[in-house]
Coordinates of N, CA and C in Angstrom, one line a residue:
M1 N 120.1 52.7 66.5 CA 119.9 54.1 66.8 C 118.7 54.2 67.7
T2 N 118.7 55.0 68.7 CA 117.6 55.2 69.6 C 116.6 56.3 69.1
L3 N 115.4 55.9 69.0 CA 114.4 56.9 68.5 C 113.7 57.6 69.6
L4 N 113.3 56.8 70.6 CA 112.7 57.3 71.8 C 113.5 56.9 73.1
A5 N 113.6 57.9 74.0 CA 114.2 57.5 75.2 C 113.4 58.1 76.3
V6 N 113.2 57.6 77.5 CA 112.8 58.2 78.7 C 113.7 58.0 79.7
E7 N 114.0 59.1 80.6 CA 115.0 59.3 81.5 C 114.4 59.6 82.9
S8 N 114.5 58.7 83.9 CA 114.1 59.0 85.2 C 112.7 59.5 85.3
L9 N 111.8 59.0 84.5 CA 110.5 59.5 84.4 C 109.6 59.1 85.6
S10 N 108.8 60.1 86.2 CA 107.9 59.8 87.4 C 106.6 60.5 87.1
K11 N 105.5 59.9 87.5 CA 104.3 60.4 87.5 C 103.3 59.8 88.6
A12 N 102.7 60.5 89.5 CA 101.9 60.0 90.5 C 100.5 60.6 90.4
F13 N 99.5 59.8 90.8 CA 98.1 60.3 90.9 C 97.7 60.1 92.4
G14 N 97.6 61.3 93.1 CA 97.4 61.2 94.6 C 98.5 60.3 95.2
G15 N 98.2 59.3 95.9 CA 99.2 58.5 96.5 C 99.8 57.4 95.8
N16 N 99.3 57.3 94.5 CA 99.7 56.1 93.7 C 100.7 56.6 92.7
R17 N 102.0 56.1 92.8 CA 103.0 56.5 91.9 C 103.0 55.5 90.7
A18 N 102.4 56.0 89.6 CA 102.1 55.1 88.5 C 103.4 54.8 87.7
I19 N 104.2 55.7 87.6 CA 105.6 55.7 86.8 C 106.6 56.2 88.0
D20 N 107.6 55.4 88.1 CA 108.5 55.7 89.4 C 109.9 55.6 88.8
G21 N 110.5 56.7 88.5 CA 111.9 56.8 88.1 C 112.3 56.0 86.9
L22 N 111.3 55.8 85.8 CA 111.4 54.9 84.7 C 112.5 55.4 83.7
S23 N 113.4 54.5 83.2 CA 114.2 54.9 82.1 C 114.2 53.7 81.2
L24 N 114.0 53.9 79.9 CA 114.0 52.9 78.9 C 114.3 53.6 77.6
S25 N 114.6 52.8 76.6 CA 114.9 53.3 75.2 C 114.2 52.4 74.2
V26 N 113.8 52.9 73.0 CA 113.2 52.3 71.9 C 114.0 52.5 70.7
R27 N 114.5 51.4 70.1 CA 115.4 51.4 68.9 C 114.7 51.6 67.7
Q28 N 115.1 52.5 66.8 CA 114.5 52.8 65.5 C 114.4 51.6 64.7
G29 N 113.2 51.4 64.1 CA 113.0 50.4 63.0 C 112.7 49.0 63.6
A30 N 112.4 49.0 64.9 CA 112.1 47.6 65.5 C 110.7 47.7 66.0
V31 N 110.2 46.4 66.2 CA 108.9 46.2 66.9 C 109.2 46.0 68.4
H32 N 108.7 46.9 69.2 CA 108.8 46.7 70.7 C 107.5 46.3 71.3
S33 N 107.5 45.6 72.4 CA 106.3 45.4 73.1 C 106.5 45.8 74.6
I34 N 105.5 46.4 75.3 CA 105.6 46.7 76.7 C 104.6 45.9 77.4
I35 N 105.0 45.1 78.2 CA 104.0 44.2 79.0 C 104.2 44.4 80.4
G36 N 103.2 43.8 81.3 CA 103.2 43.9 82.6 C 101.8 43.7 83.2
P37 N 101.7 43.4 84.5 CA 100.3 43.2 85.1 C 99.5 44.5 85.1
N38 N 98.2 44.5 85.2 CA 97.4 45.7 85.3 C 97.9 46.6 86.4
G39 N 97.9 47.8 86.0 CA 98.5 48.8 87.1 C 100.0 49.0 87.0
A40 N 100.6 48.3 86.0 CA 102.1 48.5 85.9 C 102.5 49.8 85.5
G41 N 101.7 50.6 84.8 CA 102.0 51.9 84.3 C 102.2 52.0 82.8
K42 N 101.6 51.0 82.1 CA 101.9 51.0 80.7 C 101.2 52.1 79.9
T43 N 99.9 52.2 80.2 CA 99.2 53.3 79.4 C 99.6 54.6 79.9
T44 N 99.9 54.8 81.2 CA 100.4 56.0 81.7 C 101.7 56.5 81.0
L45 N 102.5 55.4 80.8 CA 103.7 55.7 80.0 C 103.4 56.3 78.6
F46 N 102.5 55.6 77.9 CA 102.0 56.1 76.6 C 101.5 57.6 76.7
N47 N 100.7 57.8 77.7 CA 100.1 59.1 77.9 C 101.2 60.2 78.2
L48 N 102.2 59.8 78.9 CA 103.3 60.8 79.1 C 104.1 61.0 77.9
V49 N 104.4 60.0 77.1 CA 105.2 60.1 75.9 C 104.4 61.0 74.8
T50 N 103.1 60.9 74.8 CA 102.4 61.6 73.8 C 102.0 62.9 74.2
G51 N 102.2 63.3 75.4 CA 101.9 64.7 75.9 C 100.5 64.8 76.5
I52 N 99.8 63.7 76.8 CA 98.5 63.8 77.4 C 98.7 64.1 78.9
Y53 N 99.7 63.5 79.5 CA 100.2 63.8 80.8 C 101.5 64.5 80.8
T54 N 101.8 65.3 81.8 CA 103.2 65.9 82.0 C 103.8 65.3 83.2
P55 N 105.1 64.8 83.0 CA 105.7 64.1 84.1 C 106.1 65.1 85.2
E56 N 106.2 64.5 86.5 CA 106.7 65.3 87.5 C 108.1 65.5 87.5
H57 N 108.8 64.4 87.1 CA 110.3 64.3 87.0 C 110.7 63.6 85.8
G58 N 111.9 63.9 85.4 CA 112.5 63.2 84.2 C 112.2 63.9 83.0
R59 N 112.6 63.3 81.8 CA 112.4 63.9 80.6 C 112.3 62.8 79.5
I60 N 111.7 63.2 78.4 CA 111.3 62.4 77.3 C 112.1 62.9 76.0
L61 N 112.9 62.0 75.4 CA 113.6 62.4 74.2 C 113.0 61.7 72.9
L62 N 112.7 62.5 71.8 CA 112.4 61.8 70.5 C 113.5 62.2 69.5
D63 N 114.2 61.2 69.1 CA 115.3 61.4 68.2 C 116.3 62.4 68.7
G64 N 116.5 62.3 70.0 CA 117.5 63.2 70.7 C 117.0 64.5 71.2
A65 N 115.7 64.9 70.7 CA 115.3 66.3 71.1 C 114.4 66.1 72.3
D66 N 114.5 67.0 73.2 CA 113.7 67.0 74.5 C 112.3 67.4 74.1
T67 N 111.3 66.4 74.3 CA 109.9 66.7 74.1 C 109.0 66.7 75.3
T68 N 109.6 66.7 76.4 CA 108.9 66.6 77.7 C 107.9 67.7 77.7
G69 N 106.6 67.3 78.0 CA 105.6 68.3 78.2 C 105.0 68.9 76.9
L70 N 105.4 68.5 75.8 CA 104.9 69.1 74.5 C 103.5 68.6 74.3
A71 N 102.6 69.3 73.9 CA 101.3 68.9 73.6 C 101.1 67.9 72.6
P72 N 100.0 67.1 72.7 CA 99.9 65.9 71.7 C 99.9 66.4 70.2
Y73 N 99.4 67.5 69.9 CA 99.4 67.9 68.5 C 100.9 68.2 68.0
R74 N 101.7 68.7 68.9 CA 103.0 68.9 68.6 C 103.9 67.6 68.4
M75 N 103.5 66.7 69.3 CA 104.2 65.4 69.2 C 103.8 64.7 67.8
A76 N 102.5 64.9 67.4 CA 102.1 64.4 66.1 C 102.9 65.0 65.0
G77 N 103.1 66.3 65.2 CA 103.9 67.0 64.2 C 105.3 66.6 64.1
L78 N 105.8 66.0 65.2 CA 107.2 65.4 65.2 C 107.3 64.0 64.7
G79 N 106.2 63.4 64.4 CA 106.3 62.1 63.9 C 105.8 61.0 64.8
L80 N 105.1 61.3 65.9 CA 104.7 60.3 66.9 C 103.1 60.2 66.8
S81 N 102.6 59.0 66.6 CA 101.1 58.8 66.6 C 100.8 57.6 67.4
R82 N 99.5 57.6 67.7 CA 99.1 56.4 68.7 C 97.7 55.9 68.5
T83 N 97.2 54.8 69.0 CA 95.9 54.3 69.1 C 95.6 54.3 70.6
F84 N 94.4 54.0 71.0 CA 94.0 54.0 72.3 C 93.4 52.7 72.8
Q85 N 93.5 52.4 74.2 CA 93.0 51.1 74.7 C 91.5 50.9 74.4
N86 N 90.8 52.1 74.6 CA 89.3 52.1 74.3 C 89.2 52.9 72.9
L87 N 88.4 52.3 72.0 CA 88.3 53.0 70.7 C 88.0 54.4 70.7
Q88 N 88.7 55.2 69.9 CA 88.5 56.6 69.8 C 88.2 56.9 68.3
V89 N 87.0 56.5 67.8 CA 86.6 56.5 66.5 C 85.5 57.6 66.4
F90 N 85.4 58.4 65.3 CA 84.3 59.3 65.1 C 83.1 58.5 64.5
F91 N 82.2 58.1 65.3 CA 81.2 57.3 64.8 C 80.1 58.0 63.9
N92 N 80.1 59.3 63.9 CA 79.3 60.1 63.0 C 79.9 60.3 61.6
M93 N 81.1 59.6 61.4 CA 81.7 59.8 60.1 C 81.9 58.4 59.4
T94 N 82.2 58.5 58.1 CA 82.6 57.3 57.4 C 83.9 56.9 57.7
A95 N 84.2 55.7 57.4 CA 85.7 55.2 57.6 C 86.7 56.0 56.9
L96 N 86.3 56.4 55.6 CA 87.2 57.3 54.8 C 87.3 58.7 55.5
E97 N 86.4 59.2 56.0 CA 86.4 60.5 56.8 C 87.2 60.4 58.1
N98 N 87.1 59.3 58.7 CA 88.0 59.1 59.9 C 89.5 59.2 59.6
V99 N 89.9 58.5 58.5 CA 91.2 58.5 58.2 C 91.7 59.8 57.6
M100 N 90.8 60.6 57.0 CA 91.1 61.9 56.4 C 91.4 62.9 57.6
V101 N 90.7 62.7 58.8 CA 90.9 63.5 59.9 C 92.4 63.4 60.3
G102 N 92.9 62.2 60.2 CA 94.3 62.0 60.6 C 95.4 62.7 59.8
M103 N 94.8 63.2 58.6 CA 95.8 63.9 57.7 C 95.8 65.3 57.8
H104 N 95.1 65.8 58.9 CA 95.0 67.3 59.1 C 96.3 68.1 59.1
L105 N 97.3 67.3 59.5 CA 98.7 68.0 59.6 C 99.2 68.4 58.2
H106 N 98.7 67.5 57.2 CA 99.3 67.8 55.9 C 98.3 68.5 54.9
C107 N 97.3 69.2 55.6 CA 96.3 70.0 54.8 C 96.6 71.5 54.9
D108 N 96.0 72.2 54.0 CA 96.1 73.7 54.1 C 95.0 74.2 55.1
R109 N 95.5 74.5 56.3 CA 94.6 74.8 57.4 C 94.3 76.3 57.6
R110 N 94.7 77.1 56.6 CA 94.3 78.4 56.7 C 92.9 78.8 56.5
F111 N 92.4 79.7 57.2 CA 90.9 79.9 57.2 C 90.4 80.4 55.8
L112 N 90.9 81.4 55.3 CA 90.4 82.0 54.1 C 90.4 81.1 52.8
P113 N 91.6 80.5 52.5 CA 91.6 79.7 51.4 C 90.6 78.4 51.5
S114 N 90.4 77.9 52.7 CA 89.6 76.8 53.0 C 88.1 77.3 52.8
M115 N 87.8 78.4 53.3 CA 86.4 79.0 53.2 C 86.0 79.2 51.8
L116 N 87.1 79.8 51.0 CA 86.7 80.1 49.6 C 86.8 78.9 48.7
R117 N 87.3 77.8 49.2 CA 87.4 76.6 48.4 C 88.1 76.9 47.2
L118 N 89.3 77.4 47.4 CA 90.2 77.8 46.3 C 90.7 76.5 45.5
P119 N 91.0 76.5 44.3 CA 91.4 75.3 43.5 C 92.4 74.5 44.2
R120 N 93.4 75.1 44.7 CA 94.5 74.3 45.3 C 94.0 73.5 46.5
V121 N 93.0 74.1 47.2 CA 92.4 73.4 48.4 C 91.6 72.3 47.9
V122 N 90.8 72.5 46.8 CA 89.9 71.4 46.3 C 90.8 70.2 45.8
R123 N 91.9 70.6 45.2 CA 92.8 69.5 44.6 C 93.5 68.7 45.8
R124 N 93.8 69.5 46.8 CA 94.6 68.7 48.0 C 93.5 67.9 48.6
D125 N 92.2 68.3 48.8 CA 91.2 67.5 49.5 C 91.0 66.2 48.7
A126 N 91.0 66.3 47.4 CA 90.9 65.1 46.6 C 92.0 64.1 46.7
E127 N 93.3 64.7 46.9 CA 94.4 63.9 47.1 C 94.4 63.2 48.4
I128 N 93.9 63.9 49.4 CA 93.8 63.4 50.7 C 92.9 62.3 50.8
A129 N 91.8 62.4 50.1 CA 90.7 61.3 50.1 C 91.3 60.2 49.4
A130 N 92.1 60.3 48.3 CA 92.7 59.2 47.7 C 93.7 58.5 48.6
E131 N 94.5 59.2 49.2 CA 95.5 58.7 50.2 C 94.8 57.9 51.4
A132 N 93.7 58.5 51.8 CA 92.9 57.9 52.9 C 92.4 56.5 52.5
A133 N 92.0 56.5 51.2 CA 91.4 55.2 50.6 C 92.6 54.2 50.5
E134 N 93.8 54.7 50.2 CA 94.9 53.7 50.0 C 95.3 53.2 51.5
L135 N 95.2 54.0 52.5 CA 95.4 53.5 53.8 C 94.5 52.5 54.3
L136 N 93.2 52.7 53.9 CA 92.2 51.7 54.2 C 92.5 50.3 53.5
H137 N 92.9 50.4 52.3 CA 93.4 49.2 51.6 C 94.5 48.6 52.3
F138 N 95.5 49.5 52.8 CA 96.6 48.9 53.4 C 96.5 48.2 54.7
V139 N 95.4 48.6 55.5 CA 95.2 47.9 56.7 C 94.0 46.8 56.6
G140 N 93.7 46.5 55.3 CA 92.7 45.5 55.1 C 91.3 45.8 55.2
L141 N 91.0 47.1 55.0 CA 89.6 47.6 55.0 C 89.1 48.1 53.7
A142 N 89.6 47.5 52.6 CA 89.1 48.0 51.3 C 87.6 48.0 51.1
D143 N 86.9 47.0 51.8 CA 85.5 46.9 51.6 C 84.8 47.9 52.4
Y144 N 85.5 48.7 53.2 CA 84.7 49.6 54.2 C 85.0 51.1 53.7
V145 N 85.5 51.3 52.6 CA 85.9 52.7 52.2 C 84.7 53.7 52.4
G146 N 83.6 53.3 52.0 CA 82.4 54.2 52.0 C 81.5 53.9 53.1
A147 N 81.9 53.0 54.0 CA 81.0 52.5 55.1 C 80.9 53.5 56.2
D148 N 79.8 53.7 56.9 CA 79.6 54.4 58.2 C 80.4 53.7 59.2
S149 N 81.1 54.4 60.0 CA 82.0 53.7 61.0 C 81.1 53.0 62.1
D150 N 79.9 53.6 62.3 CA 79.0 53.0 63.4 C 78.4 51.7 62.9
A151 N 78.6 51.4 61.7 CA 78.0 50.1 61.2 C 79.2 49.0 61.0
M152 N 80.3 49.4 61.3 CA 81.5 48.5 61.1 C 81.7 47.5 62.4
P153 N 82.1 46.3 62.2 CA 82.5 45.4 63.2 C 83.6 45.9 64.1
Y154 N 83.7 45.4 65.2 CA 84.7 45.8 66.3 C 86.2 45.6 65.7
G155 N 86.3 44.4 65.2 CA 87.7 44.2 64.7 C 88.1 45.1 63.6
A156 N 87.2 45.5 62.7 CA 87.5 46.4 61.6 C 87.7 47.7 62.2
L157 N 87.0 48.1 63.3 CA 87.3 49.5 63.9 C 88.7 49.5 64.5
K158 N 89.2 48.4 65.1 CA 90.6 48.4 65.5 C 91.5 48.9 64.5
R159 N 91.2 48.3 63.3 CA 92.2 48.6 62.1 C 92.0 50.0 61.6
L160 N 90.8 50.4 61.7 CA 90.4 51.8 61.2 C 91.3 52.8 62.1
E161 N 91.2 52.6 63.4 CA 92.0 53.5 64.3 C 93.4 53.5 63.9
I162 N 94.0 52.3 63.6 CA 95.4 52.2 63.1 C 95.6 53.0 61.9
A163 N 94.7 52.9 61.0 CA 94.8 53.6 59.7 C 94.8 55.1 59.9
R164 N 94.0 55.5 60.8 CA 93.9 57.0 61.0 C 95.3 57.5 61.7
A165 N 95.8 56.6 62.6 CA 97.1 56.9 63.2 C 98.2 57.1 62.1
L166 N 98.2 56.1 61.1 CA 99.1 56.1 60.1 C 99.0 57.3 59.2
A167 N 97.7 57.8 59.1 CA 97.5 59.0 58.3 C 98.4 60.2 58.6
T168 N 98.9 60.3 59.9 CA 99.7 61.4 60.3 C 101.2 61.3 59.8
K169 N 101.4 60.0 59.1 CA 102.7 59.7 58.6 C 103.8 59.7 59.7
P170 N 103.6 58.9 60.7 CA 104.5 58.8 61.8 C 105.8 58.1 61.6
R171 N 106.7 58.4 62.4 CA 108.1 57.7 62.4 C 107.9 56.6 63.5
L172 N 107.2 56.9 64.6 CA 106.9 56.1 65.7 C 105.5 55.9 66.0
L173 N 104.9 54.7 66.0 CA 103.5 54.4 66.2 C 103.4 53.6 67.5
L174 N 102.6 54.2 68.3 CA 102.2 53.5 69.7 C 100.9 52.9 69.6
L175 N 100.8 51.6 69.8 CA 99.5 50.8 69.7 C 99.2 50.4 71.2
D176 N 98.0 50.8 71.7 CA 97.7 50.4 73.0 C 96.6 49.4 72.9
E177 N 97.0 48.2 73.2 CA 96.3 46.9 73.2 C 95.4 46.8 72.0
P178 N 96.1 46.7 70.8 CA 95.5 46.6 69.6 C 94.7 45.3 69.4
A179 N 95.0 44.3 70.1 CA 94.3 43.0 70.0 C 93.3 42.8 71.0
A180 N 93.0 43.7 71.9 CA 91.9 43.6 73.0 C 90.6 43.4 72.4
G181 N 90.0 42.3 72.9 CA 88.6 42.0 72.5 C 88.4 41.3 71.1
L182 N 89.6 41.0 70.6 CA 89.5 40.3 69.2 C 89.6 38.8 69.3
N183 N 88.9 38.1 68.4 CA 89.0 36.8 68.3 C 90.4 36.3 67.7
P184 N 90.7 35.0 67.8 CA 92.1 34.5 67.3 C 92.2 35.0 65.7
S185 N 91.2 34.9 64.9 CA 91.4 35.2 63.5 C 91.7 36.7 63.4
E186 N 91.0 37.6 64.2 CA 91.2 39.0 64.1 C 92.6 39.3 64.6
T187 N 93.0 38.6 65.7 CA 94.3 38.9 66.3 C 95.4 38.6 65.3
G188 N 95.2 37.4 64.4 CA 96.2 37.2 63.4 C 96.2 38.3 62.4
E189 N 95.2 38.9 62.1 CA 95.2 40.0 61.2 C 96.0 41.2 61.8
I190 N 95.8 41.5 63.1 CA 96.6 42.5 63.7 C 98.1 42.2 63.7
D191 N 98.4 41.0 63.9 CA 99.8 40.5 63.8 C 100.5 40.7 62.5
D192 N 99.7 40.3 61.5 CA 100.1 40.7 60.0 C 100.2 42.1 59.7
L193 N 99.3 42.9 60.3 CA 99.4 44.3 60.0 C 100.5 44.9 60.7
I194 N 100.8 44.7 62.0 CA 102.0 45.2 62.7 C 103.3 44.9 61.9
R195 N 103.4 43.6 61.4 CA 104.6 43.3 60.7 C 104.7 44.2 59.3
K196 N 103.5 44.4 58.7 CA 103.4 45.2 57.4 C 103.9 46.6 57.8
I197 N 103.4 47.2 58.9 CA 103.7 48.5 59.1 C 105.2 48.6 59.4
A198 N 105.8 47.8 60.2 CA 107.2 47.7 60.5 C 108.0 47.5 59.2
G199 N 107.4 46.8 58.2 CA 108.2 46.7 56.9 C 108.3 48.0 56.2
T200 N 107.5 49.0 56.5 CA 107.6 50.3 55.8 C 108.6 51.2 56.5
G201 N 109.2 50.7 57.5 CA 110.2 51.6 58.2 C 109.6 52.3 59.5
V202 N 108.3 52.2 59.8 CA 107.8 52.8 61.0 C 108.2 52.0 62.2
T203 N 108.6 52.6 63.2 CA 109.0 51.9 64.5 C 107.7 51.8 65.3
V204 N 107.4 50.6 65.8 CA 106.2 50.2 66.4 C 106.4 49.8 67.9
V205 N 105.6 50.4 68.8 CA 105.7 50.0 70.3 C 104.2 49.6 70.6
L206 N 104.0 48.5 71.1 CA 102.7 48.1 71.5 C 102.7 47.8 72.9
V207 N 101.5 48.1 73.6 CA 101.2 47.6 74.8 C 100.1 46.5 74.7
E208 N 100.4 45.3 75.1 CA 99.4 44.2 74.8 C 99.5 43.1 75.9
H209 N 98.3 42.5 76.0 CA 98.2 41.4 77.0 C 98.2 40.0 76.3
D210 N 98.0 40.0 75.0 CA 98.0 38.7 74.3 C 99.5 38.3 74.1
M211 N 99.9 37.4 74.9 CA 101.3 37.0 74.9 C 101.8 36.3 73.6
R212 N 100.9 35.6 73.0 CA 101.2 34.9 71.8 C 101.6 35.9 70.7
L213 N 100.8 37.0 70.6 CA 101.0 38.1 69.7 C 102.3 38.8 70.1
V214 N 102.5 39.1 71.4 CA 103.7 39.7 71.8 C 105.0 38.9 71.5
M215 N 105.0 37.6 71.8 CA 106.1 36.9 71.5 C 106.3 36.6 70.0
G216 N 105.3 36.6 69.2 CA 105.5 36.5 67.8 C 106.0 37.5 67.0
V217 N 105.5 38.7 67.4 CA 105.8 39.9 66.5 C 107.0 40.8 67.0
S218 N 107.3 40.7 68.4 CA 108.3 41.6 68.9 C 109.7 41.3 68.8
E219 N 110.5 42.3 68.5 CA 111.9 42.1 68.5 C 112.6 42.3 69.8
H220 N 111.9 43.2 70.6 CA 112.4 43.6 71.9 C 111.1 43.8 72.8
I221 N 111.3 43.3 74.0 CA 110.2 43.4 75.0 C 110.6 44.0 76.3
L222 N 109.9 45.0 76.8 CA 110.1 45.6 78.0 C 109.0 45.3 79.0
V223 N 109.4 45.0 80.2 CA 108.4 44.5 81.2 C 108.3 45.6 82.3
L224 N 107.1 46.1 82.6 CA 107.0 47.1 83.6 C 106.3 46.4 84.8
D225 N 106.6 46.8 86.1 CA 106.0 46.4 87.3 C 106.0 47.6 88.2
R226 N 104.8 48.0 88.6 CA 104.7 49.1 89.5 C 105.4 50.4 89.2
G227 N 105.4 50.6 87.9 CA 106.0 51.9 87.4 C 107.5 51.8 87.1
T228 N 108.1 50.7 87.2 CA 109.5 50.5 87.0 C 109.8 49.5 86.0
L229 N 111.0 49.5 85.5 CA 111.4 48.5 84.4 C 111.8 47.3 85.1
L230 N 111.1 46.2 85.0 CA 111.5 44.9 85.7 C 112.5 44.2 84.9
A231 N 112.3 44.1 83.6 CA 113.2 43.4 82.7 C 113.1 43.8 81.3
E232 N 114.0 43.6 80.4 CA 113.9 43.7 78.9 C 114.7 42.7 78.3
G233 N 114.4 42.4 77.0 CA 115.1 41.5 76.2 C 114.3 41.0 75.1
T234 N 114.8 39.9 74.5 CA 114.1 39.2 73.4 C 113.0 38.4 74.0
G235 N 112.1 37.8 73.2 CA 111.0 37.0 73.6 C 111.5 35.8 74.4
E236 N 112.6 35.2 74.0 CA 113.2 34.0 74.6 C 113.7 34.4 76.0
E237 N 114.4 35.5 76.0 CA 114.9 36.0 77.3 C 113.8 36.3 78.4
I238 N 112.8 36.9 77.9 CA 111.7 37.4 78.8 C 110.9 36.1 79.2
R239 N 110.7 35.1 78.3 CA 110.0 34.0 78.6 C 110.6 33.2 79.8
H240 N 111.9 33.3 79.8 CA 112.6 32.4 80.9 C 113.2 33.3 81.9
N241 N 112.8 34.5 82.1 CA 113.2 35.4 83.2 C 112.5 35.1 84.4
P242 N 113.1 34.6 85.5 CA 112.4 34.2 86.7 C 111.6 35.4 87.4
D243 N 112.1 36.6 87.2 CA 111.4 37.7 87.8 C 110.1 38.0 87.1
V244 N 110.3 37.9 85.7 CA 108.9 38.1 84.9 C 108.0 37.0 85.1
V245 N 108.4 35.8 85.2 CA 107.5 34.7 85.5 C 106.8 34.9 86.7
A246 N 107.5 35.3 87.7 CA 106.9 35.4 89.1 C 106.0 36.6 89.1
A247 N 106.2 37.8 88.4 CA 105.5 39.0 88.5 C 104.3 39.0 87.5
Y248 N 104.5 38.2 86.3 CA 103.5 38.5 85.4 C 103.1 37.1 84.6
L249 N 104.1 36.5 84.0 CA 103.7 35.5 83.0 C 103.1 34.2 83.8
G250 N 103.7 33.8 84.8 CA 103.3 32.6 85.6 C 104.0 31.5 84.8
E251 N 103.9 30.3 85.4 CA 104.7 29.2 84.9 C 104.3 28.8 83.4
E252 N 103.0 29.0 83.2 CA 102.5 28.7 81.8 C 103.1 29.6 80.7
G253 N 103.6 30.8 81.1 CA 104.2 31.6 80.2 C 105.6 31.2 79.7
R254 N 106.1 30.3 80.4 CA 107.4 29.7 79.9 C 107.1 29.0 78.5
Y255 N 106.0 28.5 78.3 CA 105.7 27.7 77.2 C 105.1 28.5 75.9
L256 N 105.0 29.7 76.0 CA 104.3 30.5 74.9 C 105.2 30.4 73.7

C-alpha cells in the first residue's frame, strides 16, 4: 500500500530547478532511502513534502489525501514527522523537555485550563513527561533524561531529535542525514534505531550519504539526480545500476 506519493512535483529557486517533474511513491511499512549527489534535490523534496516549501507544479498525497501546500503543523497532525540535516534542538531545555515539545499535538492546548492548571491538565502533563522518558529510553538515551541538551554529545543529540520526532506519534518519519557527522559506532546505533522504529510499524524514509548504512537498512532505494528520479530498486539493484554508478556511487560503490 502506498503511504506517500508525489506526482509531477516541481520547485525552482531563481534559475535553479531543484525538483523537476518528480514522481515517486513510498510504500507503507518499509524503510526507504533517498540518495543522490549534492544538489540532487533530496532535502528540497523533504521540505516540499512536509509543507516548508510549496511546489510550483504537481501534488503530494499522504495516504491518498491531497496534502499539497499544507502547513507543517497540519502535516504533523496527519501523522508525518521529520528531523533536519542541521540539528534543530532546543538547547535551553533538558532532553526530557525537548521530547515533551514534540507531544504538543496530544496536549490540552486551550488557554484557560492551562493557565488555571486544572487537575486534568496537571495529570496529562505528568503522563506526557512519563511518555517522553519512555521515548528517551527507546532511542537509547536513558542516561540523559534529566540532562541539559547543551551538555549532550553530538551523537546523542541526533537521537534526541529522532525521539522528539517520534513524540508526535507519526505514521511516516523522514530522517534527513541521521548519520551525518557520526563515527562508525554512533552510525551503528542509528542503524539499530531505524530498524527498531520500523519494527513498531512506522514507515521510515531517510536521506543519507553513508552508503553502508543505506545499503544495510533500506528495503527500497530511490536515486535523485538534478531533481529527477534516476533509478529505484533494492540495494542490490541500485549497487549494479550503471546510471547510478556513473552519477553517484562510482566504481567503488559496486562493492558496498
